[in-house]
Short mmCIF file of C-alpha atoms in Angstrom, two decimals:
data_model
loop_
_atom_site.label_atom_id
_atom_site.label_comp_id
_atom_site.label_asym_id
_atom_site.label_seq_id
_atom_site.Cartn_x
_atom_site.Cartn_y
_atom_site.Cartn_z
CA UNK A 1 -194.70 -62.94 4.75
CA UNK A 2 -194.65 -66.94 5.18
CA UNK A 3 -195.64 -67.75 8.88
CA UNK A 4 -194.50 -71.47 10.50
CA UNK A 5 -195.98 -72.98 13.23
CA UNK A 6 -195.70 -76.32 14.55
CA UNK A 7 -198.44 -78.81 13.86
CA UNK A 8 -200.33 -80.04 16.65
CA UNK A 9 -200.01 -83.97 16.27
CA UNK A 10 -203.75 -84.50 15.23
CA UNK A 11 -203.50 -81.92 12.20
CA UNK A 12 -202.00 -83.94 9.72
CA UNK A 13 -204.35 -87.21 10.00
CA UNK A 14 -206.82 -88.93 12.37
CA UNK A 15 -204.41 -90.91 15.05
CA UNK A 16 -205.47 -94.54 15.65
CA UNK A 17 -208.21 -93.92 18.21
CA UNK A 18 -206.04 -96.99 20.16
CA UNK A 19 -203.83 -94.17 20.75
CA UNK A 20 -204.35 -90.99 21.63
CA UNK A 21 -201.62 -88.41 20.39
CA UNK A 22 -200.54 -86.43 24.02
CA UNK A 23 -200.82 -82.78 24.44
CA UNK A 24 -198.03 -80.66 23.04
CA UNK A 25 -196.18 -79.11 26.18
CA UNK A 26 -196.85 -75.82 27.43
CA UNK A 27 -194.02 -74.14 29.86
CA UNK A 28 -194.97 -73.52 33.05
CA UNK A 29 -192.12 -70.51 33.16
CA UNK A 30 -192.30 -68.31 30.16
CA UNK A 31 -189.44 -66.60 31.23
CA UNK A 32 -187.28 -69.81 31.55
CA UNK A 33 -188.91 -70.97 28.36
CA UNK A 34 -187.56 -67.68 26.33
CA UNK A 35 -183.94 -67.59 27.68
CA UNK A 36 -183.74 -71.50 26.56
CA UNK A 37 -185.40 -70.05 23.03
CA UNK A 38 -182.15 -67.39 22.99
CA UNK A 39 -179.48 -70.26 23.75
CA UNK A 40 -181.03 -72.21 21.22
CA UNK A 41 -180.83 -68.94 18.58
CA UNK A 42 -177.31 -68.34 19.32
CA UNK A 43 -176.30 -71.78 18.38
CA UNK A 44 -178.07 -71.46 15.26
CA UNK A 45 -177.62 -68.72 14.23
CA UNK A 46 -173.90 -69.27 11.91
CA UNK A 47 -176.80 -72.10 10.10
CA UNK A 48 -179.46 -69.47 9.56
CA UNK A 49 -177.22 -66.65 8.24
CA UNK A 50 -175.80 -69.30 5.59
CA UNK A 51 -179.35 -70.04 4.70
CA UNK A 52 -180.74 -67.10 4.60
CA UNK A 53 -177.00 -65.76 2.58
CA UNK A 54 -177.82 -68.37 -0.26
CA UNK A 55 -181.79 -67.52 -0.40
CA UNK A 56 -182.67 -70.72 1.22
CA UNK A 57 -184.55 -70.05 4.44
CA UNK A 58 -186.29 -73.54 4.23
CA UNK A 59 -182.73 -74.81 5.15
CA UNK A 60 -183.87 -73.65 8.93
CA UNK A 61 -187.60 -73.78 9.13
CA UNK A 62 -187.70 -77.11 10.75
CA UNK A 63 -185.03 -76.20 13.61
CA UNK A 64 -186.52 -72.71 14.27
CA UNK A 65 -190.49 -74.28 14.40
CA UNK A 66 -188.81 -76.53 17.59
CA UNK A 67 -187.00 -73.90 19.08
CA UNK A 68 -190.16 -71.03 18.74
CA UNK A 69 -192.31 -74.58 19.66
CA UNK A 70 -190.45 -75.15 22.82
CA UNK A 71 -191.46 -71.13 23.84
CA UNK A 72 -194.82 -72.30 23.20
CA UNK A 73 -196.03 -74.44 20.68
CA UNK A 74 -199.07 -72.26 19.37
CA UNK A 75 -196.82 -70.04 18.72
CA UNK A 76 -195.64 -68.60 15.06
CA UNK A 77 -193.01 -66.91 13.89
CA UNK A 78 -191.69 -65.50 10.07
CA UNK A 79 -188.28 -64.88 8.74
CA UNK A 80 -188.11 -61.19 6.53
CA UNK A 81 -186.46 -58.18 5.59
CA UNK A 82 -186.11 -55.72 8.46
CA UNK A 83 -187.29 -52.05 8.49
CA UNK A 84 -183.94 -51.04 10.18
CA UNK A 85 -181.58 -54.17 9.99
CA UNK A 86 -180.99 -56.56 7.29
CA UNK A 87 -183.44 -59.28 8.87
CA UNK A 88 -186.15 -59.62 11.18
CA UNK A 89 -187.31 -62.17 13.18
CA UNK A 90 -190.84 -62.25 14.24
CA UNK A 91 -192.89 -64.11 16.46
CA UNK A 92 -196.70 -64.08 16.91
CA UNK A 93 -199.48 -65.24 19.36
CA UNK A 94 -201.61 -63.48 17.21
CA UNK A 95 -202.44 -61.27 20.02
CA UNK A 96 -203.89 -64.04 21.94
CA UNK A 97 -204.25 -63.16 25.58
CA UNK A 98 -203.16 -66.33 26.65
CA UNK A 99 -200.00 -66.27 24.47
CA UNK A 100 -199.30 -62.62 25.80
CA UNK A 101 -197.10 -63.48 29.09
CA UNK A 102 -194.70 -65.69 26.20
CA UNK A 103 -194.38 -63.25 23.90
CA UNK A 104 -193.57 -60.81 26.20
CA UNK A 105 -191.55 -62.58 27.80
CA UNK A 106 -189.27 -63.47 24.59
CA UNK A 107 -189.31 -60.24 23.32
CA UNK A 108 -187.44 -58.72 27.06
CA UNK A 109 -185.00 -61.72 26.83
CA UNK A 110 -184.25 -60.85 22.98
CA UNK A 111 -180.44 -59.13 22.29
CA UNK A 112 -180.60 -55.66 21.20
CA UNK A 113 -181.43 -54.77 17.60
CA UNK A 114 -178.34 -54.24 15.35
CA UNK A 115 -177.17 -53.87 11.92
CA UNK A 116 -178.09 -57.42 10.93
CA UNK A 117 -181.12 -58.56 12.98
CA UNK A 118 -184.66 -57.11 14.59
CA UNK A 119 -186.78 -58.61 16.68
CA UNK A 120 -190.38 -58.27 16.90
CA UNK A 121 -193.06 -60.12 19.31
CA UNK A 122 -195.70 -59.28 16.76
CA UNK A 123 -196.47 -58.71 13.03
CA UNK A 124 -195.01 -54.79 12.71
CA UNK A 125 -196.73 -52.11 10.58
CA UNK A 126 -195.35 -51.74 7.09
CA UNK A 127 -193.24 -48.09 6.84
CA UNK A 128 -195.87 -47.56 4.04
CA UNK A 129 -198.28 -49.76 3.48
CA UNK A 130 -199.15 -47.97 -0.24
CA UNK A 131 -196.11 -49.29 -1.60
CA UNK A 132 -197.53 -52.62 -0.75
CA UNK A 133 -198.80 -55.28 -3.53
CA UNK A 134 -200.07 -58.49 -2.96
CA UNK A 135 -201.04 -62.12 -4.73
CA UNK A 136 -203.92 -63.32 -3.92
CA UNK A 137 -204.81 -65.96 -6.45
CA UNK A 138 -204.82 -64.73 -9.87
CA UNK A 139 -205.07 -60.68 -8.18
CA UNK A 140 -202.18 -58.74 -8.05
CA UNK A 141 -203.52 -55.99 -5.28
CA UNK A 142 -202.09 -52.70 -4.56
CA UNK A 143 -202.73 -51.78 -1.02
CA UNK A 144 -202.23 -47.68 -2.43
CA UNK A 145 -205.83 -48.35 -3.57
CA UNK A 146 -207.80 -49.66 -0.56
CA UNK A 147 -209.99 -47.29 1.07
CA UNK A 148 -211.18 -47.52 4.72
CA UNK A 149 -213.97 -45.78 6.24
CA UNK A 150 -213.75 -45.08 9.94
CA UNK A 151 -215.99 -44.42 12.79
CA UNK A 152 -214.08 -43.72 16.08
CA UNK A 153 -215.53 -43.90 19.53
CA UNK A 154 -214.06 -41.23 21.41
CA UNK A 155 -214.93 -42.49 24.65
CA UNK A 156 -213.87 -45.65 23.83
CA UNK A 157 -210.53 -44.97 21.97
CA UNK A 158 -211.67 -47.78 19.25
CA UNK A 159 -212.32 -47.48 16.26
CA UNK A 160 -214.74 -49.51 14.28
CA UNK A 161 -213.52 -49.99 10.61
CA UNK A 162 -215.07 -50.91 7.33
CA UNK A 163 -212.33 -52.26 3.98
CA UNK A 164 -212.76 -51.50 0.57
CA UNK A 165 -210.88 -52.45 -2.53
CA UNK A 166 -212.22 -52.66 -5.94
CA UNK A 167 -211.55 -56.05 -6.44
CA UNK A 168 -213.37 -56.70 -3.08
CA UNK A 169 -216.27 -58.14 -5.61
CA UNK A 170 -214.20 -60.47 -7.73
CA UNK A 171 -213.06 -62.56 -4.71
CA UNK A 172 -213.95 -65.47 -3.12
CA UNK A 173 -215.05 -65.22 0.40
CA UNK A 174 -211.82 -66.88 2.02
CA UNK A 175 -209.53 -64.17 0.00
CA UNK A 176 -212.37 -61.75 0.41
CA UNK A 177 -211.63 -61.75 4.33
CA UNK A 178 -208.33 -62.04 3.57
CA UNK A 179 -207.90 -58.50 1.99
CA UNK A 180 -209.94 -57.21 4.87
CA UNK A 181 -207.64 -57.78 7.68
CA UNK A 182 -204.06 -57.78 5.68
CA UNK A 183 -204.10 -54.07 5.03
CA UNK A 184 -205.20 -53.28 8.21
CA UNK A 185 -202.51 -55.06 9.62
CA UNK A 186 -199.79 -53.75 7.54
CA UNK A 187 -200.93 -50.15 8.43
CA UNK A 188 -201.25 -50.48 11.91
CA UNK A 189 -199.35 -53.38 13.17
CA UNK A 190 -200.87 -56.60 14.43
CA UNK A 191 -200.47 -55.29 18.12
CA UNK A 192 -202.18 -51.62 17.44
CA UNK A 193 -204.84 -53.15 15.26
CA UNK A 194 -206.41 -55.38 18.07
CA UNK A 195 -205.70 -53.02 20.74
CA UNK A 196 -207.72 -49.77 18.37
CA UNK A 197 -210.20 -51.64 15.89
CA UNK A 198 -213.33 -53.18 17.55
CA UNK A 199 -215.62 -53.77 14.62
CA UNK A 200 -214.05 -54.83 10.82
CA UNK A 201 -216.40 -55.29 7.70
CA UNK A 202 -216.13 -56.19 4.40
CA UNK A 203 -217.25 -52.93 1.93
CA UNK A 204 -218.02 -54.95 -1.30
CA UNK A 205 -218.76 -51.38 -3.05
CA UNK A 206 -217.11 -48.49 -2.27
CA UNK A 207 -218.76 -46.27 0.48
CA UNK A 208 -218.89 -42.33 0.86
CA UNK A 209 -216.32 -40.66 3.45
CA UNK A 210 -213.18 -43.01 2.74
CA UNK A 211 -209.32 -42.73 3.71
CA UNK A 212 -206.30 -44.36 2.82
CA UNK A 213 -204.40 -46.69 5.21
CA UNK A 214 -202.07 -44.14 5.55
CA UNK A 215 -204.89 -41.50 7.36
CA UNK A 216 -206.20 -44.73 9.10
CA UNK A 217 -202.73 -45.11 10.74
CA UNK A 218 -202.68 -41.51 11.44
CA UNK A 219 -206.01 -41.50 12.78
CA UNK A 220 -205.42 -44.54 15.20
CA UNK A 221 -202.26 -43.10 16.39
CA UNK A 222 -204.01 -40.06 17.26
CA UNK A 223 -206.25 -41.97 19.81
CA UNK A 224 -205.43 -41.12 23.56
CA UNK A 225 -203.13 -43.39 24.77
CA UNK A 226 -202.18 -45.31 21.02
CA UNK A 227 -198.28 -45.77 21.95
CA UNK A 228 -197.53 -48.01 19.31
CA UNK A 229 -194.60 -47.22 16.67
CA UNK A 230 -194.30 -47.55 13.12
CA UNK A 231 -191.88 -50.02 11.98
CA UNK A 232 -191.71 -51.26 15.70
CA UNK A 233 -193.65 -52.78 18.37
CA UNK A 234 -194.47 -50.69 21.88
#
C-alpha cells in the first residue's frame, strides 16, 4: 500500500526566513469540503480508470493529492485492489481525532460501492492477513508467522498487545516498529486497532501464550461493543 499526502510547504526545504510559507487551508465546513472532493472525483474519474487500466497510477497522484488536500490537507489517501470491487479508494486521518469530523464526513458523501470501486475512510483489515508478505529492506516477511500475545481488560474492552516475528531481531529499529504496527493493522483495520489496542510492544524473542493475527482479530471482535467489519469500515 503506497500512501500520498500533500507536503506541507516547509517539508521540502527551509523557506527564506524573509518569507514565511502561509498555512495550508483547513475547511471550515467538512461537509461542504467532501461534496466539492466528490465533484472533483467524478470529473476525474474517465483519467484515473485509464491510468489505473494501463498500470500507471502515478498518471493521477498529483490531481488526487489536491483534490483529497482540498478535504483537508493532512489528510492521506492510497489507490488498491478492493476486497469486493475491482478498486478501492482510501483515505486516512490516521485516526486522528481532529481529522475525524472530515473523514466522516467524506465517507457519508461517497457514492455507493459497486462492481468497480470501494470506498473506505480508513486503512481496512486484510480478509486474511496470513496470506500477507511483506518487503521490508532485504526481508521478505510472512505475516502467517507473527505471533501476538494478548492481555485484554475486560472492563475496559482494550486490549494491550505485544508483536513477535522471528526476524523481529535482525531489524533495525525504524523497520523494527514498522513490523509491529503493520500486522496489527492488517488484522484489525486501522479504525478497530486504535479504538481496541491500548498498549503495543515490540517482543524481540518469542514469548509463551501466543496467537496468530487471525485469533487476535477474533479476539478483538469479541470485545463488547467491537462493531467493526472485516474487509470494511463500521
Amino acid at each position: 500500500m503506497s500512501w500520498f499526502r500533500r507536503k506541507r510547504r516547509d517539508e521540502d526545504e527551509p523557506p527564506d526566513p524573509r518569507t514565511p510559507w502561509p498555512d495550508e487551508p483547513v475547511p471550515a465546513d467538512p461537509a461542504a469540503a467532501a461534496e466539492g472532493f466528490w465533484r472533483r472525483w467524478d470529473e476525474l474519474l474517465p483519467e484515473i480508470s485509464a491510468a489505473l487500466g494501463e498500470g500507471e497510477p502515478h498518471r493521477v497522484e498529483t490531481l488526487l493529492l489536491d483534490a483529497v488536500a482540498r478535504v483537508h490537507p493532512a489528510l492521506q489517501f492510497s489507490l488498491e485492489r478492493g476486497h469486493r470491487s475491482i478498486y478501492a479508494l482510501v483515505v486516512s486521518g490516521q485516526e486522528d481525532p481532529a481529522l475525524r469530523p472530515y473523514t466522516d464526513a467524506w465517507k457519508a458523501a461517497a457514492p455507493p460501492d459497486d462492481a468497480l470501486w470501494e470506498y473506505h475512510d480508513s486503512v481496512p483489515p486484510v480478509p486474511d492477513p496470513e496470506k500477507v508478505t511483506v518487503n521490508l529492506g532485504e526481508h521478505r516477511i510472512a505475516l502467517a508467522d507473527v505471533r501476538v500475545v494478548a492481555q485484554v481488560d475486560e472492563a475496559e474492552h482494550v486490549v494491550d498487545v505485544a508483536v513477535h516475528h522471528p526476524v523481529m531481531a535482525e531489524l533495525a529499529e525504524a523497520a523494527r516498529r514498522a513490523m509491529t504496527f503493520l500486522p496489527l493493522d492488517a488484522a484489525l483495520g486501522e479504525r478497530l486497532a486504535a479504538e481496541r489496542l491500548r498498549r503495543v510492544e515490540t517482543a524481540v524473542a518469542e514469548p509463551t501464550g501466543t496467537i496468530s493475527l487471525v485469533e487476535l482479530r477474533e479476539l478483538v471482535e469479541g470485545l463488547h461493543g467491537s462493531h467493526d467489519n472485516v474487509g470494511g469500515t463500521a
